Coordinates of C-alpha atoms in Angstrom, one line a residue:
M2 CA 0.0 -0.2 -0.1
E3 CA 3.1 2.0 1.3
A4 CA 4.8 1.1 -1.9
K5 CA 2.1 2.0 -4.3
L6 CA 1.3 6.1 -2.9
I7 CA 5.0 6.7 -2.9
E8 CA 4.9 5.6 -6.8
R9 CA 2.5 7.4 -7.5
L10 CA 3.6 10.8 -5.6
E11 CA 6.9 10.4 -8.2
A12 CA 4.7 10.5 -10.8
A13 CA 3.0 13.5 -9.6
V14 CA 6.7 14.8 -9.6
A15 CA 8.0 14.1 -12.4
R16 CA 5.3 15.5 -14.0
L17 CA 5.5 18.7 -13.0
E18 CA 9.4 18.9 -12.8
S19 CA 8.1 18.1 -17.4
L20 CA 5.9 21.0 -16.9
S21 CA 8.6 22.9 -16.0
A22 CA 11.3 22.6 -18.2
G23 CA 8.7 22.7 -21.1
G24 CA 8.4 25.7 -19.7
I25 CA 4.4 25.8 -18.8
S26 CA 3.5 26.9 -15.0
A27 CA 1.8 24.3 -12.7
R28 CA -1.1 26.2 -12.7
G29 CA -0.9 25.5 -16.0
L30 CA 0.1 29.2 -16.6
P31 CA 2.8 30.1 -19.1
D32 CA 5.6 30.8 -17.5
G33 CA 6.1 34.2 -16.1
V34 CA 2.2 34.6 -16.3
D35 CA 1.7 33.4 -13.4
E36 CA 4.0 35.5 -12.0
V37 CA 2.6 38.4 -13.6
S38 CA -1.6 37.9 -12.6
S39 CA -0.2 37.9 -9.1
D40 CA 0.9 41.3 -9.6
P41 CA -0.4 44.0 -7.0
S42 CA -1.7 46.3 -10.5
I43 CA -3.6 42.8 -11.9
L44 CA -4.6 42.0 -8.7
A45 CA -6.3 45.1 -7.9
F46 CA -7.7 45.1 -11.3
D47 CA -9.4 41.8 -9.8
D48 CA -10.6 43.8 -7.0
L49 CA -12.5 46.8 -9.7
M50 CA -13.9 44.4 -11.0
A51 CA -15.0 42.7 -7.8
Q52 CA -16.5 45.4 -7.0
Y53 CA -18.1 47.2 -9.6
A54 CA -18.7 45.5 -12.3
A55 CA -20.9 43.3 -10.6
R56 CA -23.2 45.8 -10.3
V57 CA -23.7 46.2 -13.2
S58 CA -23.8 42.8 -14.2
A59 CA -26.0 41.7 -11.3
A60 CA -29.2 45.2 -13.0
A61 CA -28.7 43.5 -16.5
E62 CA -30.6 40.2 -15.3
K63 CA -33.0 41.8 -14.4
I64 CA -33.6 43.3 -17.2
G65 CA -32.6 41.4 -19.8
G66 CA -33.5 41.0 -23.4
Q67 CA -30.3 44.1 -25.3
V68 CA -28.9 45.5 -22.2
L69 CA -28.4 42.2 -20.5
D70 CA -26.7 41.7 -24.1
V71 CA -24.3 44.5 -24.2
T72 CA -23.3 44.6 -20.7
K73 CA -21.9 40.9 -21.6
L74 CA -19.8 42.7 -24.1
V75 CA -18.9 45.4 -21.8
L76 CA -17.9 42.9 -19.3
E77 CA -15.7 41.2 -22.2
A78 CA -14.1 44.2 -23.0
F79 CA -12.5 45.0 -19.9
S80 CA -11.4 41.0 -19.2
V81 CA -10.0 41.9 -22.8
Q82 CA -7.5 44.3 -21.5
K83 CA -6.9 42.6 -18.4
K84 CA -5.1 39.8 -20.7
L85 CA -3.4 43.5 -22.5
L86 CA -2.3 44.6 -19.3
I87 CA -0.7 40.7 -19.0
E88 CA 0.4 41.0 -21.8
I89 CA 2.1 44.3 -21.0
K90 CA 4.0 43.3 -18.4
Q91 CA 6.1 41.0 -20.7
T92 CA 5.7 42.5 -24.0
Q93 CA 8.0 44.9 -25.2
K94 CA 6.9 48.2 -26.5
P95 CA 5.3 47.7 -29.9
D96 CA 5.6 50.7 -32.9
M97 CA 2.8 52.0 -33.9
A98 CA 1.5 49.2 -36.2
G99 CA 2.2 47.4 -34.0
L100 CA 0.2 48.5 -30.6
V101 CA -3.2 49.0 -33.5
E102 CA -2.4 44.9 -33.2
F103 CA -1.7 44.6 -30.8
L104 CA -4.9 45.4 -29.2
K105 CA -7.4 45.0 -31.5
P106 CA -8.6 42.0 -29.5
L107 CA -10.0 44.8 -27.1
N108 CA -11.1 46.9 -30.9
E109 CA -13.6 43.9 -32.0
V110 CA -15.5 43.2 -28.9
I111 CA -15.5 47.6 -29.3
L112 CA -17.5 47.3 -32.6
K113 CA -19.3 44.7 -31.4
V114 CA -20.8 46.8 -29.3
N115 CA -20.6 49.5 -31.4
A116 CA -22.6 47.6 -33.9
M117 CA -25.7 46.7 -31.3
T118 CA -25.9 50.2 -31.8
E119 CA -26.5 51.0 -35.9
G120 CA -29.9 50.3 -37.6
R121 CA -33.4 51.8 -36.6
R122 CA -33.3 52.5 -32.8
S123 CA -35.0 50.0 -30.2
D124 CA -36.8 51.0 -27.0
F125 CA -33.2 50.3 -25.3
F126 CA -31.6 52.7 -27.4
N127 CA -30.1 54.6 -25.2
H128 CA -28.6 51.8 -22.4
L129 CA -26.5 50.5 -25.9
K130 CA -24.8 54.1 -26.4
S131 CA -23.9 54.7 -22.7
A132 CA -22.3 50.8 -23.0
G133 CA -20.7 51.3 -27.1
D134 CA -19.4 54.8 -26.3
S135 CA -17.6 54.1 -22.4
L136 CA -16.4 51.7 -23.8
S137 CA -13.6 54.2 -25.1
A138 CA -11.8 55.1 -22.0
L139 CA -10.6 50.9 -22.2
A140 CA -8.1 53.3 -25.5
W141 CA -6.5 54.6 -21.9
I142 CA -4.0 51.1 -22.9
A143 CA -3.0 53.1 -25.7
Y144 CA -2.0 56.0 -24.3
T145 CA 2.4 55.9 -25.2
G146 CA 4.1 59.3 -24.9
K147 CA 2.6 62.7 -24.5
D148 CA 3.3 62.8 -28.7
C149 CA 0.7 59.8 -29.8
G150 CA -1.4 62.6 -29.9
M151 CA -4.1 61.2 -25.9
S152 CA -4.9 62.9 -23.0
M153 CA -3.0 61.6 -20.1
P154 CA -5.0 58.1 -18.7
I155 CA -7.0 59.7 -16.2
A156 CA -8.4 62.7 -19.0
H157 CA -9.0 60.6 -20.7
V158 CA -11.1 57.6 -18.8
E159 CA -13.1 61.4 -17.6
E160 CA -13.6 62.7 -21.0
S161 CA -14.9 59.1 -22.5
W162 CA -17.3 59.0 -19.8
Q163 CA -18.8 63.0 -20.9
M164 CA -19.8 61.3 -23.7
A165 CA -21.2 58.7 -22.5
E166 CA -23.0 60.5 -19.8
F167 CA -25.2 62.1 -22.4
Y168 CA -27.2 58.8 -22.7
N169 CA -26.5 58.1 -19.6
N170 CA -28.5 60.3 -18.3
K171 CA -31.5 59.8 -20.2
V172 CA -31.3 56.5 -19.0
L173 CA -32.3 58.4 -15.3
V174 CA -34.5 60.4 -16.9
E175 CA -36.9 58.8 -18.8
Y176 CA -36.8 55.3 -16.0
R177 CA -36.6 57.6 -12.9
N178 CA -40.3 57.7 -12.1
K179 CA -40.5 54.2 -13.5
D180 CA -38.5 51.6 -13.5
Q181 CA -35.7 51.7 -10.6
I182 CA -33.5 48.8 -11.7
H183 CA -32.4 50.6 -14.9
V184 CA -31.9 52.9 -12.7
E185 CA -29.4 51.2 -11.1
W186 CA -27.9 50.2 -13.8
A187 CA -27.4 53.5 -15.5
K188 CA -25.3 54.4 -11.4
A189 CA -23.6 51.3 -11.3
L190 CA -22.0 51.8 -16.0
K191 CA -20.8 55.6 -14.2
E192 CA -18.8 54.4 -11.4
L193 CA -18.1 51.8 -13.1
Y194 CA -15.5 54.1 -15.1
L195 CA -15.8 56.9 -12.2
P196 CA -14.7 56.4 -9.8
G197 CA -14.2 52.9 -10.4
L198 CA -11.5 52.6 -13.7
R199 CA -10.7 56.1 -12.8
D200 CA -8.9 55.6 -9.7
Y201 CA -7.5 52.3 -10.7
V202 CA -5.9 54.0 -13.8
K203 CA -5.5 56.8 -11.3
S204 CA -3.9 54.5 -8.7
H205 CA -1.5 52.4 -10.7
Y206 CA -1.0 53.7 -14.8
P207 CA -1.0 57.4 -14.7
L208 CA 1.5 57.7 -17.3
G209 CA 0.0 54.6 -19.3
P210 CA 1.3 51.9 -19.1
V211 CA 4.6 50.4 -18.7
W212 CA 6.2 47.5 -21.4
S213 CA 8.9 45.5 -20.8
A214 CA 12.6 46.1 -21.7
S215 CA 13.7 42.8 -21.9
G216 CA 9.8 40.8 -23.0
K217 CA 9.0 39.6 -26.2
K218 CA 7.6 41.0 -29.4
A219 CA 4.6 42.4 -29.6
S220 CA 3.7 40.4 -33.6
S221 CA 4.0 37.3 -30.4
A222 CA 2.3 38.7 -27.9
L223 CA -1.3 37.9 -28.5
S224 CA -1.4 34.7 -30.0
K225 CA 0.5 32.0 -31.5
A226 CA 2.0 32.0 -35.1
P227 CA -0.6 29.2 -37.0
P228 CA 0.7 25.7 -37.9
P229 CA 2.1 25.5 -41.5
G230 CA -0.8 24.7 -43.8
A231 CA -2.6 26.7 -41.4
P232 CA -5.5 28.7 -43.3
A233 CA -4.0 32.3 -43.1
P234 CA -6.7 35.5 -40.4
P235 CA -8.9 37.0 -42.1
P236 CA -8.0 40.8 -42.5
P237 CA -8.6 43.4 -39.9
P238 CA -12.1 45.3 -39.2
P239 CA -12.3 48.2 -41.6
A240 CA -13.0 50.7 -38.7
S241 CA -10.6 51.1 -35.5
L242 CA -10.5 52.6 -32.4
F243 CA -7.0 52.4 -32.5
S244 CA -6.2 53.6 -36.0
S245 CA -5.0 56.7 -36.7
E246 CA -7.0 56.8 -40.4
P247 CA -8.1 60.7 -40.9
S248 CA -12.2 60.2 -41.5
Q249 CA -13.1 62.3 -44.4
P250 CA -15.1 64.7 -43.5
S251 CA -17.5 66.3 -45.4
S252 CA -17.6 70.0 -46.5
S253 CA -18.0 72.4 -43.4
N254 CA -18.9 74.6 -45.7
P255 CA -23.6 75.4 -46.0
K256 CA -24.9 74.3 -48.8
Q257 CA -26.0 77.3 -50.9
G258 CA -29.2 75.0 -51.9
M259 CA -30.1 74.8 -48.2
S260 CA -28.7 78.1 -46.7
A261 CA -31.1 79.3 -49.3
V262 CA -34.2 77.1 -48.8
F263 CA -33.6 78.2 -44.3
Q264 CA -33.4 82.1 -46.2
E265 CA -37.5 81.5 -47.7
I266 CA -38.2 79.6 -45.0
S267 CA -37.4 82.2 -42.4
S268 CA -38.9 85.1 -44.8
G269 CA -42.6 83.2 -44.7
N270 CA -43.0 82.7 -47.9
V271 CA -43.7 78.7 -47.6
S272 CA -47.0 77.7 -48.6
V273 CA -46.4 77.3 -51.3
G274 CA -45.7 74.7 -53.3
L275 CA -45.2 72.4 -50.1
K276 CA -46.9 68.9 -49.7
K277 CA -49.6 69.1 -47.0
V278 CA -50.3 65.7 -44.8
T279 CA -54.2 65.6 -45.8
A280 CA -56.4 63.2 -43.0
D281 CA -56.6 60.6 -45.5
M282 CA -52.2 60.0 -44.7
K283 CA -52.7 59.8 -41.4
T284 CA -53.0 55.6 -40.2
K285 CA -55.8 56.4 -37.9
N286 CA -57.7 57.1 -41.3
R287 CA -55.6 54.8 -44.0
T288 CA -57.5 51.8 -45.1
D289 CA -54.2 50.2 -46.5
R290 CA -52.3 50.1 -43.3
T291 CA -50.4 47.2 -44.4
G292 CA -47.3 49.3 -46.3
V293 CA -47.7 47.8 -49.4
V294 CA -47.3 49.5 -52.5
S295 CA -49.4 48.9 -55.4
A296 CA -48.9 47.3 -58.3
S297 CA -48.9 50.7 -59.9
G298 CA -46.9 52.6 -57.6
K299 CA -44.3 49.5 -57.8
E300 CA -43.8 50.5 -62.2
T301 CA -42.3 53.7 -61.5
H302 CA -39.8 52.9 -58.9
S303 CA -36.8 53.2 -61.3
S304 CA -37.7 56.7 -62.2
S305 CA -39.0 57.7 -59.1
P306 CA -36.4 59.0 -57.2
S307 CA -38.4 59.0 -53.8
F308 CA -38.3 56.0 -53.5
S309 CA -34.6 53.6 -51.3
K310 CA -34.3 51.3 -51.2
A311 CA -34.3 50.4 -47.6
G312 CA -38.7 50.7 -48.0
P313 CA -41.4 52.5 -49.1
P314 CA -41.1 57.0 -48.4
K315 CA -43.2 56.8 -45.6
L316 CA -45.5 60.6 -43.5
E317 CA -47.6 59.0 -41.6
L318 CA -49.1 60.1 -37.6
Q319 CA -48.5 56.3 -36.1
M320 CA -50.6 56.0 -33.3
G321 CA -51.4 59.5 -32.5
R322 CA -48.2 59.6 -31.0
K323 CA -45.0 60.0 -33.3
W324 CA -44.6 61.3 -36.9
A325 CA -42.7 59.0 -39.1
V326 CA -40.9 60.7 -42.0
E327 CA -38.7 57.4 -43.5
N328 CA -37.1 56.8 -46.8
Q329 CA -37.8 60.4 -48.2
I330 CA -35.2 60.9 -51.2
G331 CA -35.9 64.3 -53.5
R332 CA -38.1 65.0 -52.0
K333 CA -37.6 69.1 -51.1
N334 CA -41.3 70.6 -49.5
L335 CA -42.4 67.6 -47.3
V336 CA -44.7 69.7 -44.5
I337 CA -45.8 68.5 -41.1
D338 CA -48.5 71.2 -39.8
D339 CA -51.1 68.9 -37.8
C340 CA -48.9 68.3 -34.7
D341 CA -49.1 69.2 -31.2
A342 CA -46.7 68.9 -28.1
K343 CA -46.8 65.6 -27.2
Q344 CA -46.2 64.4 -30.5
S345 CA -42.4 62.9 -31.3
V346 CA -40.8 63.6 -34.9
Y347 CA -38.6 59.9 -35.5
I348 CA -36.7 60.9 -39.7
Y349 CA -34.5 58.2 -41.2
G350 CA -33.1 57.3 -44.4
C351 CA -33.9 60.9 -46.0
K352 CA -31.9 61.7 -48.2
D353 CA -31.5 65.3 -50.5
S354 CA -34.7 66.5 -49.1
V355 CA -36.2 69.0 -46.6
L356 CA -38.7 69.1 -44.1
Q357 CA -40.7 71.5 -42.5
I358 CA -42.3 70.7 -39.0
Q359 CA -45.1 73.7 -38.5
G360 CA -45.9 73.8 -34.8
K361 CA -44.7 72.0 -31.2
V362 CA -43.7 69.0 -31.0
N363 CA -42.7 67.2 -27.9
N364 CA -39.1 65.8 -29.4
I365 CA -37.1 65.4 -32.8
T366 CA -35.0 62.8 -33.7
I367 CA -32.8 62.8 -37.2
D368 CA -31.4 59.3 -37.9
K369 CA -29.6 58.0 -40.9
C370 CA -30.1 60.7 -43.3
T371 CA -27.9 62.5 -45.7
K372 CA -27.8 66.2 -47.2
M373 CA -31.6 66.9 -45.6
G374 CA -32.9 69.9 -44.3
V375 CA -34.7 70.1 -41.4
A376 CA -36.5 72.9 -40.2
F377 CA -39.2 73.6 -37.6
K378 CA -40.6 75.9 -35.1
D379 CA -40.7 74.8 -30.4
V380 CA -39.5 71.6 -28.8
V381 CA -40.5 70.7 -25.8
A382 CA -37.6 67.9 -25.6
A383 CA -34.3 68.1 -27.1
C384 CA -33.7 67.8 -31.0
E385 CA -30.7 65.0 -31.7
V386 CA -29.2 64.6 -35.3
V387 CA -27.9 61.1 -35.2
N388 CA -25.7 58.4 -37.5
C389 CA -26.3 61.9 -39.9
N390 CA -23.6 63.9 -43.0
G391 CA -24.2 66.4 -44.8
V392 CA -27.0 67.8 -42.9
E393 CA -29.3 71.0 -41.5
V394 CA -31.0 71.7 -39.0
Q395 CA -32.3 74.9 -38.0
C396 CA -34.8 76.4 -35.2
Q397 CA -37.4 78.6 -35.6
G398 CA -38.0 79.4 -32.5
S399 CA -36.8 77.2 -28.8
A400 CA -35.7 74.2 -28.4
P401 CA -33.9 73.4 -24.6
T402 CA -31.1 71.0 -26.6
I403 CA -29.8 70.2 -29.1
S404 CA -27.2 67.3 -29.7
V405 CA -25.0 65.8 -32.9
D406 CA -23.5 62.6 -32.2
N407 CA -21.6 60.4 -35.2
T408 CA -23.0 62.7 -36.9
S409 CA -20.0 64.8 -40.2
G410 CA -20.8 67.6 -41.4
C411 CA -24.0 69.6 -39.1
Q412 CA -25.3 73.5 -39.7
L413 CA -27.2 74.3 -37.3
Y414 CA -29.6 77.5 -37.1
L415 CA -30.7 79.1 -34.7
S416 CA -33.6 82.0 -34.7
K417 CA -33.0 84.9 -31.7
D418 CA -35.8 83.2 -29.1
S419 CA -32.5 79.7 -29.4
L420 CA -29.5 81.5 -29.0
G421 CA -29.4 79.8 -25.2
T422 CA -29.7 76.8 -26.5
S423 CA -27.5 73.6 -24.8
I424 CA -25.3 72.1 -27.8
T425 CA -23.4 68.5 -26.5
T426 CA -22.0 66.5 -29.9
A427 CA -20.0 63.7 -29.7
K428 CA -17.8 61.5 -32.3
S429 CA -19.2 64.0 -35.4
S430 CA -16.4 66.7 -37.3
E431 CA -17.6 69.2 -39.0
I432 CA -20.1 70.6 -36.9
N433 CA -20.8 75.2 -38.2
V434 CA -23.8 77.0 -35.8
L435 CA -25.1 79.9 -37.4
V436 CA -27.2 83.0 -36.7
P437 CA -28.6 85.6 -37.2
T438 CA -26.7 89.8 -37.8
G439 CA -28.3 92.9 -38.7
P440 CA -31.5 93.9 -40.2
D441 CA -31.2 91.4 -43.3
G442 CA -31.5 88.8 -40.6
D443 CA -28.3 87.7 -43.1
W444 CA -26.6 84.2 -41.2
V445 CA -23.0 84.0 -40.2
S446 CA -21.2 81.1 -37.4

């Protein structure tokens, strides 16, 4: 009995010795990783996740659906960052191209989250945008010095959260008196970054990550070389949070034609040639509620400038609460005149068109439009421009807030009554604000 036990112990010792000789620790980790995993900065990252991430996860579990899905991706991104921090301690500092490749696993998770916010808005759009925008804070790990074009790590985390906070606050306002679980989720998400991530970076990486002077090359830090005969890895995603390629900005100059349209609108000559929303166009009075285009209409689609491949054009009031303006192309004379302060306006997928909203509405959203002009009188909550390119918006009355997100090229025309409007931008470029001046009301930026 004792002899067999001794034999088993000797066999176990021999196995451990062979693993150690092959560069594997007793815990099954590559040699050096086990030691790095017990580094104070890595242990502190585990404490960060245990203290703050658990609250976000618990709230998301109760909400479920897309909120749970996006929360899982946020936690996955933090998990990837921990792995990268471990690798950095064993890796030589790479050049910029090598750094982009090194950080590719983190960027892939961030792209998954951003993909959830694309297309038409879901009921949890503000949750998704808050989570997606917050992940840019994890890019502090790419800081390589004062000449790298980034803010220092602590400031970067704080600035990144400011982008996400716009949508996070919307969640708080929307669910404050409706569902406290959503409020808890929003508060927990903020605490994950402020003070969570910020204090972690402040304590351990205030000047950025510290690379190993004698470690391995970055090209081999994240993945092993494929075996002979294995297929080549797929190309990197087209858009990267860490890519240094400049975006393709649109012209920042106001379009002559659109400016002329707004000038005519301001002059009061707006009743000529407008497409009115008659009673039979409203959803409650329509007999064809299915939205199917008639056969005669299909015959002219190839020559009609107003039909979008995304679907038939719409300009209708849905359920008495929401005006839907969708897929309008080449229409310069769209108008909504029978509206009230309880209704919202959602403009989606329009191109080279102009819409006038002649009355006070609760909220206006312009989503995924190109070369679109929108003129409105008064809005109760906010006018939002999201995922657009080359749009122009004129406020003829008052608006508490105008927000521009993920948009390239936006001209905002403010009236004298709207000069106090709060304007918020995120991930956007080519934003111009024009105000009337002089007796003729000429626009100046």
